[in-house]
GROMACS .gro file of C-alpha atoms in nm:
model
  368
    1MET     CA    1   0.006  -0.004  -0.004
    2THR     CA    2   0.307   0.235  -0.030
    3ASP     CA    3   0.165   0.395  -0.354
    4LEU     CA    4  -0.154   0.504  -0.167
    5LYS     CA    5  -0.209   0.848  -0.039
    6ARG     CA    6  -0.268   0.918   0.336
    7THR     CA    7  -0.485   1.201   0.492
    8CYS     CA    8  -0.348   1.420   0.766
    9LEU     CA    9  -0.519   1.196   1.023
   10TYR     CA   10  -0.345   0.872   0.925
   11ASP     CA   11  -0.134   0.850   1.244
   12MET     CA   12  -0.442   0.922   1.474
   13HIS     CA   13  -0.634   0.657   1.320
   14LEU     CA   14  -0.347   0.405   1.375
   15SER     CA   15  -0.325   0.516   1.745
   16LEU     CA   16  -0.692   0.470   1.776
   17GLY     CA   17  -0.659   0.090   1.653
   18ALA     CA   18  -0.804   0.151   1.304
   19LYS     CA   19  -0.774  -0.130   1.043
   20MET     CA   20  -0.664   0.043   0.742
   21VAL     CA   21  -0.762  -0.055   0.375
   22PRO     CA   22  -0.717   0.086   0.031
   23PHE     CA   23  -0.997   0.321  -0.077
   24ALA     CA   24  -1.013   0.572  -0.369
   25GLY     CA   25  -0.639   0.591  -0.374
   26TYR     CA   26  -0.609   0.639  -0.009
   27GLU     CA   27  -0.527   0.432   0.304
   28MET     CA   28  -0.841   0.476   0.505
   29PRO     CA   29  -0.981   0.322   0.827
   30VAL     CA   30  -1.253   0.054   0.764
   31GLN     CA   31  -1.316   0.005   1.133
   32TYR     CA   32  -1.191   0.062   1.479
   33PRO     CA   33  -1.201  -0.188   1.772
   34MET     CA   34  -1.560  -0.133   1.838
   35GLY     CA   35  -1.639  -0.300   1.510
   36VAL     CA   36  -1.856  -0.196   1.219
   37MET     CA   37  -2.189  -0.313   1.396
   38GLY     CA   38  -2.099  -0.112   1.707
   39GLU     CA   39  -1.972   0.194   1.515
   40HIS     CA   40  -2.305   0.199   1.320
   41LEU     CA   41  -2.539   0.169   1.618
   42HIS     CA   42  -2.325   0.429   1.810
   43THR     CA   43  -2.369   0.683   1.514
   44ARG     CA   44  -2.745   0.621   1.524
   45ALA     CA   45  -2.770   0.667   1.895
   46GLN     CA   46  -2.494   0.928   1.975
   47ALA     CA   47  -2.236   1.090   1.752
   48GLY     CA   48  -1.965   0.938   1.516
   49LEU     CA   49  -1.660   1.110   1.376
   50PHE     CA   50  -1.556   1.033   1.030
   51ASP     CA   51  -1.243   1.138   0.846
   52VAL     CA   52  -1.358   1.243   0.495
   53SER     CA   53  -1.035   1.431   0.410
   54HIS     CA   54  -0.981   1.219   0.095
   55MET     CA   55  -1.265   1.396  -0.085
   56GLY     CA   56  -1.199   1.695  -0.306
   57GLN     CA   57  -1.254   2.043  -0.206
   58LEU     CA   58  -1.285   2.314  -0.482
   59ILE     CA   59  -1.347   2.682  -0.495
   60LEU     CA   60  -1.517   2.858  -0.788
   61GLY     CA   61  -1.438   3.232  -0.728
   62ALA     CA   62  -1.511   3.387  -1.071
   63ARG     CA   63  -1.801   3.633  -1.114
   64GLY     CA   64  -2.088   3.454  -1.265
   65ALA     CA   65  -1.975   3.112  -1.126
   66ALA     CA   66  -2.330   3.005  -1.050
   67GLU     CA   67  -2.456   3.062  -1.402
   68ALA     CA   68  -2.139   2.900  -1.567
   69LEU     CA   69  -2.172   2.584  -1.341
   70GLU     CA   70  -2.540   2.540  -1.447
   71ALA     CA   71  -2.406   2.446  -1.785
   72LEU     CA   72  -2.246   2.133  -1.629
   73VAL     CA   73  -2.524   2.036  -1.361
   74PRO     CA   74  -2.915   2.022  -1.392
   75VAL     CA   75  -2.945   2.224  -1.059
   76ASP     CA   76  -3.075   2.573  -0.985
   77LEU     CA   77  -2.750   2.744  -0.859
   78GLN     CA   78  -2.850   3.100  -0.956
   79GLY     CA   79  -3.133   3.062  -0.699
   80LEU     CA   80  -2.912   2.912  -0.429
   81ALA     CA   81  -2.917   3.164  -0.152
   82GLU     CA   82  -2.587   3.273   0.042
   83GLY     CA   83  -2.516   3.046   0.330
   84ARG     CA   84  -2.706   2.755   0.176
   85GLN     CA   85  -2.582   2.440  -0.019
   86ARG     CA   86  -2.737   2.192  -0.245
   87TYR     CA   87  -2.688   1.854  -0.384
   88GLY     CA   88  -2.602   1.807  -0.749
   89PHE     CA   89  -2.437   1.601  -1.002
   90PHE     CA   90  -2.223   1.641  -1.332
   91THR     CA   91  -2.398   1.492  -1.614
   92ASN     CA   92  -2.247   1.368  -1.956
   93ALA     CA   93  -2.386   1.408  -2.305
   94ALA     CA   94  -2.556   1.065  -2.285
   95GLY     CA   95  -2.744   1.175  -1.963
   96GLY     CA   96  -2.529   0.967  -1.724
   97ILE     CA   97  -2.375   1.085  -1.407
   98GLU     CA   98  -2.008   1.171  -1.406
   99ASP     CA   99  -2.002   1.241  -1.032
  100ASP     CA  100  -2.229   1.362  -0.754
  101LEU     CA  101  -2.125   1.655  -0.523
  102MET     CA  102  -2.224   1.925  -0.275
  103ILE     CA  103  -2.241   2.293  -0.393
  104ALA     CA  104  -2.237   2.563  -0.129
  105ASN     CA  105  -2.300   2.950  -0.188
  106ARG     CA  106  -2.036   3.107   0.039
  107GLY     CA  107  -2.111   3.471  -0.072
  108ASP     CA  108  -1.822   3.565  -0.293
  109HIS     CA  109  -1.754   3.213  -0.416
  110LEU     CA  110  -1.888   2.873  -0.450
  111PHE     CA  111  -1.746   2.582  -0.248
  112LEU     CA  112  -1.773   2.227  -0.396
  113VAL     CA  113  -1.714   1.885  -0.235
  114VAL     CA  114  -1.667   1.611  -0.483
  115ASN     CA  115  -1.588   1.235  -0.448
  116ALA     CA  116  -1.229   1.129  -0.377
  117ALA     CA  117  -1.205   0.890  -0.680
  118ARG     CA  118  -1.347   1.151  -0.912
  119LYS     CA  119  -1.161   1.466  -0.807
  120ALA     CA  120  -0.893   1.473  -1.076
  121GLU     CA  121  -1.160   1.429  -1.339
  122ASP     CA  122  -1.398   1.684  -1.183
  123LEU     CA  123  -1.113   1.939  -1.161
  124ALA     CA  124  -1.023   1.891  -1.535
  125LEU     CA  125  -1.393   1.926  -1.629
  126LEU     CA  126  -1.440   2.246  -1.446
  127GLU     CA  127  -1.114   2.401  -1.562
  128ALA     CA  128  -1.214   2.336  -1.924
  129HIS     CA  129  -1.539   2.520  -1.874
  130LEU     CA  130  -1.506   2.781  -1.599
  131PRO     CA  131  -1.252   3.040  -1.495
  132GLY     CA  132  -1.131   3.077  -1.134
  133VAL     CA  133  -1.122   2.712  -1.035
  134GLU     CA  134  -0.915   2.662  -0.730
  135PRO     CA  135  -0.838   2.326  -0.556
  136VAL     CA  136  -0.853   2.370  -0.175
  137LEU     CA  137  -0.513   2.236  -0.049
  138HIS     CA  138  -0.402   2.179   0.303
  139ARG     CA  139  -0.751   2.159   0.458
  140ALA     CA  140  -0.897   1.844   0.618
  141LEU     CA  141  -1.256   1.738   0.619
  142LEU     CA  142  -1.437   1.581   0.898
  143ALA     CA  143  -1.802   1.466   0.938
  144LEU     CA  144  -1.974   1.457   1.270
  145GLN     CA  145  -2.295   1.260   1.251
  146GLY     CA  146  -2.571   1.151   1.495
  147PRO     CA  147  -2.828   1.275   1.735
  148ALA     CA  148  -2.573   1.415   1.976
  149ALA     CA  149  -2.367   1.585   1.702
  150ALA     CA  150  -2.506   1.926   1.749
  151SER     CA  151  -2.462   1.942   2.119
  152ALA     CA  152  -2.098   1.784   2.099
  153LEU     CA  153  -1.983   2.035   1.830
  154ALA     CA  154  -2.145   2.332   2.004
  155ARG     CA  155  -1.905   2.275   2.298
  156LEU     CA  156  -1.612   2.355   2.075
  157VAL     CA  157  -1.797   2.589   1.831
  158PRO     CA  158  -2.079   2.781   1.989
  159GLY     CA  159  -2.345   2.881   1.748
  160VAL     CA  160  -2.353   2.572   1.531
  161GLU     CA  161  -2.673   2.445   1.696
  162ALA     CA  162  -2.866   2.741   1.533
  163MET     CA  163  -2.786   2.610   1.171
  164ARG     CA  164  -3.053   2.444   0.973
  165PHE     CA  165  -3.008   2.135   0.739
  166MET     CA  166  -2.793   2.229   0.457
  167ASP     CA  167  -2.684   2.570   0.597
  168VAL     CA  168  -2.323   2.667   0.554
  169ALA     CA  169  -2.117   2.919   0.781
  170THR     CA  170  -1.775   3.002   0.898
  171PHE     CA  171  -1.666   2.965   1.250
  172ALA     CA  172  -1.343   3.015   1.449
  173TRP     CA  173  -1.172   2.774   1.667
  174GLY     CA  174  -0.882   2.915   1.813
  175ASP     CA  175  -0.673   3.041   1.522
  176ALA     CA  176  -0.827   2.789   1.279
  177ASN     CA  177  -1.106   2.902   1.039
  178LEU     CA  178  -1.377   2.634   1.018
  179TRP     CA  179  -1.599   2.603   0.708
  180VAL     CA  180  -1.922   2.425   0.861
  181SER     CA  181  -2.212   2.278   0.681
  182ARG     CA  182  -2.500   2.112   0.858
  183SER     CA  183  -2.523   1.805   0.636
  184GLY     CA  184  -2.371   1.452   0.582
  185TYR     CA  185  -2.431   1.107   0.428
  186THR     CA  186  -2.565   0.903   0.715
  187GLY     CA  187  -2.937   0.990   0.726
  188GLU     CA  188  -2.873   1.152   1.065
  189ASP     CA  189  -2.839   1.518   1.181
  190GLY     CA  190  -2.479   1.624   1.163
  191PHE     CA  191  -2.214   1.847   1.018
  192GLU     CA  192  -1.919   1.850   0.781
  193ILE     CA  193  -1.621   2.067   0.888
  194SER     CA  194  -1.344   2.179   0.662
  195LEU     CA  195  -1.039   2.305   0.858
  196PRO     CA  196  -0.665   2.360   0.820
  197GLU     CA  197  -0.467   2.031   0.825
  198HIS     CA  198  -0.243   2.141   1.088
  199ARG     CA  199  -0.524   2.199   1.337
  200ALA     CA  200  -0.727   1.864   1.227
  201GLU     CA  201  -0.599   1.612   1.474
  202ASP     CA  202  -0.641   1.860   1.761
  203PHE     CA  203  -0.991   1.926   1.664
  204ALA     CA  204  -1.074   1.556   1.612
  205ARG     CA  205  -0.904   1.463   1.938
  206ALA     CA  206  -1.112   1.729   2.122
  207LEU     CA  207  -1.424   1.583   1.986
  208LEU     CA  208  -1.318   1.228   2.073
  209GLU     CA  209  -1.254   1.317   2.430
  210MET     CA  210  -1.630   1.362   2.466
  211ASP     CA  211  -1.810   1.031   2.589
  212GLU     CA  212  -2.068   1.048   2.309
  213VAL     CA  213  -1.828   1.091   2.011
  214ALA     CA  214  -1.653   0.787   1.872
  215PRO     CA  215  -1.437   0.742   1.565
  216ILE     CA  216  -1.617   0.555   1.258
  217GLY     CA  217  -1.471   0.391   0.965
  218LEU     CA  218  -1.572   0.327   0.595
  219GLY     CA  219  -1.750  -0.002   0.683
  220ALA     CA  220  -2.020   0.172   0.916
  221ARG     CA  221  -2.025   0.475   0.689
  222ASP     CA  222  -2.147   0.236   0.400
  223SER     CA  223  -2.408   0.067   0.606
  224LEU     CA  224  -2.548   0.398   0.746
  225ARG     CA  225  -2.578   0.566   0.395
  226LEU     CA  226  -2.736   0.231   0.263
  227GLU     CA  227  -3.006   0.237   0.554
  228ALA     CA  228  -3.058   0.604   0.447
  229GLY     CA  229  -3.108   0.500   0.088
  230LEU     CA  230  -2.834   0.722  -0.036
  231CYS     CA  231  -2.641   0.653  -0.352
  232LEU     CA  232  -2.263   0.551  -0.378
  233TYR     CA  233  -2.091   0.697  -0.682
  234GLY     CA  234  -1.939   0.403  -0.890
  235HIS     CA  235  -2.198   0.164  -0.740
  236ASP     CA  236  -2.557   0.296  -0.737
  237ILE     CA  237  -2.490   0.577  -0.994
  238ASP     CA  238  -2.222   0.604  -1.253
  239THR     CA  239  -2.178   0.730  -1.622
  240ASP     CA  240  -2.444   0.521  -1.767
  241THR     CA  241  -2.702   0.599  -1.515
  242SER     CA  242  -2.940   0.884  -1.536
  243PRO     CA  243  -3.037   1.099  -1.247
  244VAL     CA  244  -3.416   0.986  -1.308
  245GLU     CA  245  -3.324   0.625  -1.315
  246ALA     CA  246  -3.146   0.672  -0.987
  247GLY     CA  247  -3.466   0.833  -0.839
  248LEU     CA  248  -3.270   1.168  -0.792
  249ASN     CA  249  -3.554   1.373  -0.961
  250TRP     CA  250  -3.587   1.584  -0.632
  251ALA     CA  251  -3.248   1.733  -0.710
  252ILE     CA  252  -3.356   1.888  -1.027
  253GLN     CA  253  -3.544   2.202  -0.951
  254LYS     CA  254  -3.841   2.319  -1.164
  255VAL     CA  255  -3.643   2.600  -1.308
  256ARG     CA  256  -3.426   2.358  -1.495
  257ARG     CA  257  -3.700   2.135  -1.608
  258THR     CA  258  -3.922   2.156  -1.919
  259GLY     CA  259  -4.106   2.480  -1.907
  260GLY     CA  260  -3.871   2.621  -1.656
  261ALA     CA  261  -3.715   2.979  -1.693
  262ARG     CA  262  -3.373   2.795  -1.747
  263GLU     CA  263  -3.490   2.469  -1.894
  264GLY     CA  264  -3.215   2.225  -1.990
  265GLY     CA  265  -2.880   2.383  -2.094
  266PHE     CA  266  -2.699   2.100  -1.923
  267PRO     CA  267  -2.522   1.772  -2.068
  268GLY     CA  268  -2.774   1.500  -2.150
  269ALA     CA  269  -3.061   1.736  -2.104
  270ALA     CA  270  -3.263   1.582  -2.402
  271ARG     CA  271  -3.270   1.240  -2.229
  272ILE     CA  272  -3.312   1.368  -1.871
  273LEU     CA  273  -3.605   1.600  -1.954
  274ARG     CA  274  -3.756   1.323  -2.144
  275GLU     CA  275  -3.726   1.069  -1.856
  276LEU     CA  276  -3.872   1.335  -1.611
  277THR     CA  277  -4.201   1.357  -1.842
  278GLU     CA  278  -4.231   0.999  -1.967
  279GLY     CA  279  -4.040   0.814  -1.698
  280PRO     CA  280  -3.729   0.595  -1.733
  281SER     CA  281  -3.708   0.241  -1.858
  282ARG     CA  282  -3.564   0.124  -1.527
  283LEU     CA  283  -3.538   0.251  -1.162
  284ARG     CA  284  -3.338   0.235  -0.864
  285VAL     CA  285  -3.538   0.024  -0.599
  286GLY     CA  286  -3.508  -0.071  -0.223
  287LEU     CA  287  -3.502  -0.455  -0.188
  288ARG     CA  288  -3.549  -0.644   0.149
  289PRO     CA  289  -3.434  -1.002   0.103
  290GLU     CA  290  -3.676  -1.244   0.255
  291GLY     CA  291  -3.412  -1.428   0.461
  292ARG     CA  292  -3.101  -1.359   0.657
  293ALA     CA  293  -2.852  -1.372   0.368
  294PRO     CA  294  -2.761  -1.033   0.225
  295MET     CA  295  -2.794  -0.970  -0.147
  296ARG     CA  296  -2.464  -0.802  -0.229
  297GLU     CA  297  -2.331  -0.579  -0.517
  298GLY     CA  298  -2.348  -0.763  -0.843
  299THR     CA  299  -2.623  -1.006  -0.759
  300ALA     CA  300  -2.841  -1.069  -1.056
  301LEU     CA  301  -3.209  -1.034  -1.013
  302PHE     CA  302  -3.472  -1.239  -1.191
  303ALA     CA  303  -3.852  -1.192  -1.235
  304ALA     CA  304  -3.909  -1.543  -1.142
  305ASP     CA  305  -3.732  -1.813  -0.944
  306ASP     CA  306  -3.705  -2.009  -1.275
  307ALA     CA  307  -3.633  -1.744  -1.516
  308ASP     CA  308  -3.344  -1.773  -1.759
  309ALA     CA  309  -3.240  -1.411  -1.811
  310PRO     CA  310  -3.181  -1.164  -1.535
  311VAL     CA  311  -3.393  -0.834  -1.537
  312GLY     CA  312  -3.173  -0.634  -1.308
  313THR     CA  313  -2.865  -0.612  -1.072
  314VAL     CA  314  -2.802  -0.524  -0.710
  315THR     CA  315  -2.572  -0.236  -0.676
  316SER     CA  316  -2.545  -0.221  -0.301
  317GLY     CA  317  -2.617  -0.470  -0.023
  318ALA     CA  318  -2.546  -0.533   0.333
  319PHE     CA  319  -2.685  -0.615   0.661
  320GLY     CA  320  -2.878  -0.316   0.827
  321PRO     CA  321  -2.786  -0.307   1.193
  322SER     CA  322  -3.053  -0.047   1.273
  323ILE     CA  323  -3.313  -0.227   1.094
  324GLY     CA  324  -3.221  -0.599   1.198
  325THR     CA  325  -3.250  -0.729   0.831
  326PRO     CA  326  -3.052  -0.746   0.522
  327MET     CA  327  -3.102  -0.451   0.264
  328SER     CA  328  -3.016  -0.389  -0.082
  329MET     CA  329  -3.050  -0.130  -0.354
  330GLY     CA  330  -3.059  -0.210  -0.733
  331TYR     CA  331  -3.216  -0.151  -1.071
  332LEU     CA  332  -3.517  -0.316  -1.209
  333PRO     CA  333  -3.735  -0.244  -1.516
  334ALA     CA  334  -4.006   0.013  -1.447
  335GLY     CA  335  -4.269  -0.237  -1.469
  336LEU     CA  336  -4.121  -0.449  -1.190
  337ALA     CA  337  -4.020  -0.151  -0.969
  338ALA     CA  338  -4.352  -0.110  -0.781
  339VAL     CA  339  -4.344  -0.164  -0.403
  340GLY     CA  340  -4.451  -0.513  -0.301
  341THR     CA  341  -4.307  -0.672  -0.630
  342ARG     CA  342  -4.135  -0.999  -0.570
  343VAL     CA  343  -3.808  -1.065  -0.760
  344TRP     CA  344  -3.538  -1.346  -0.711
  345GLY     CA  345  -3.162  -1.273  -0.652
  346ASP     CA  346  -2.894  -1.545  -0.747
  347VAL     CA  347  -2.702  -1.580  -0.408
  348ARG     CA  348  -2.420  -1.828  -0.456
  349GLY     CA  349  -2.611  -2.030  -0.718
  350LYS     CA  350  -2.943  -2.029  -0.531
  351ARG     CA  351  -3.243  -1.817  -0.621
  352LEU     CA  352  -3.366  -1.647  -0.313
  353PRO     CA  353  -3.683  -1.419  -0.297
  354ALA     CA  354  -3.672  -1.024  -0.224
  355GLN     CA  355  -3.940  -0.765  -0.206
  356VAL     CA  356  -3.930  -0.416  -0.356
  357VAL     CA  357  -3.978  -0.186  -0.058
  358PRO     CA  358  -3.970   0.193  -0.009
  359LEU     CA  359  -3.654   0.392   0.019
  360PRO     CA  360  -3.512   0.490   0.273
  361PHE     CA  361  -3.491   0.159   0.477
  362ARG     CA  362  -3.490   0.384   0.778
  363PRO     CA  363  -3.647   0.743   0.817
  364SER     CA  364  -3.378   1.009   0.799
  365THR     CA  365  -3.346   1.254   1.110
  366TYR     CA  366  -3.216   1.569   0.938
  367HIS     CA  367  -3.245   1.892   1.145
  368LYS     CA  368  -3.504   2.091   0.945
   0.00000   0.00000   0.00000
């Protein structure tokens, strides 16, 4: 793993007993001594601290950045108020998703957070179309998630408890400038905090000294986001998957849709707008296997237990610690995507039944 990158918190992870694994070109903690199940349940009950410093942070500082960025994403950015952020995705000419990202309006610039595995491609895409693109260097990124996140963070950073879901603001912690958003990817209330690398370990350890805060690795991060019905890029969404197929219609505001004031104008608009009106041929669905065996990524799905040809595929699957059952997401033809539909997954050569269920598997508890 010598060719892998490390975040500035690598030594801290080792000191906390983390098991490190390769992920998106980095050595990252997959779990700590508490274990994936314990970390998952701790985050749901109290607060979990995640190192997400491997993700890309970018600033778009040129005048007119919101208007220019709308040519790459099917999102209303000109209507995004200062101090607010929005989920979005880069689309391609075929209507697929190149990456998903968070976009914040910080007044005189937009602040973007993109996936680690795609940050080089995203930077190249932005630099080819927009002026004033600036990679954010030497800043770590932490996520503090769970019902105790606000009270814990407020002990170090008074004022964060007044933020609403998807608010962004700047706070001081000693000599460190913190860029804080009330957001995350677990389905829980929580915050993401960008801060200078040289203060990141001190800040993380100050949080971890609190009884309710525990370090959380990639294993629990994945099961938490799956229970929340959230897509993982490269698994549930990719360059061939449209936002409509993925059930991300809610992230395309009316102003960018057919009949809107800024209709289309983004890559793949013809397909995406058509699917918004007519419906896609396939849809992302939640699946509840009718047994204890999880149906994991790559499991072929069949319309009947004796059918010859698969009709879909599982894109994410795991055991859900909070719901006590296996859970999966995958794609099925629109005619088989209704809640209650029964399909069969090929698990180690056996056809096992699963039922289409609503997403998310567990209701989210964002602070709205």
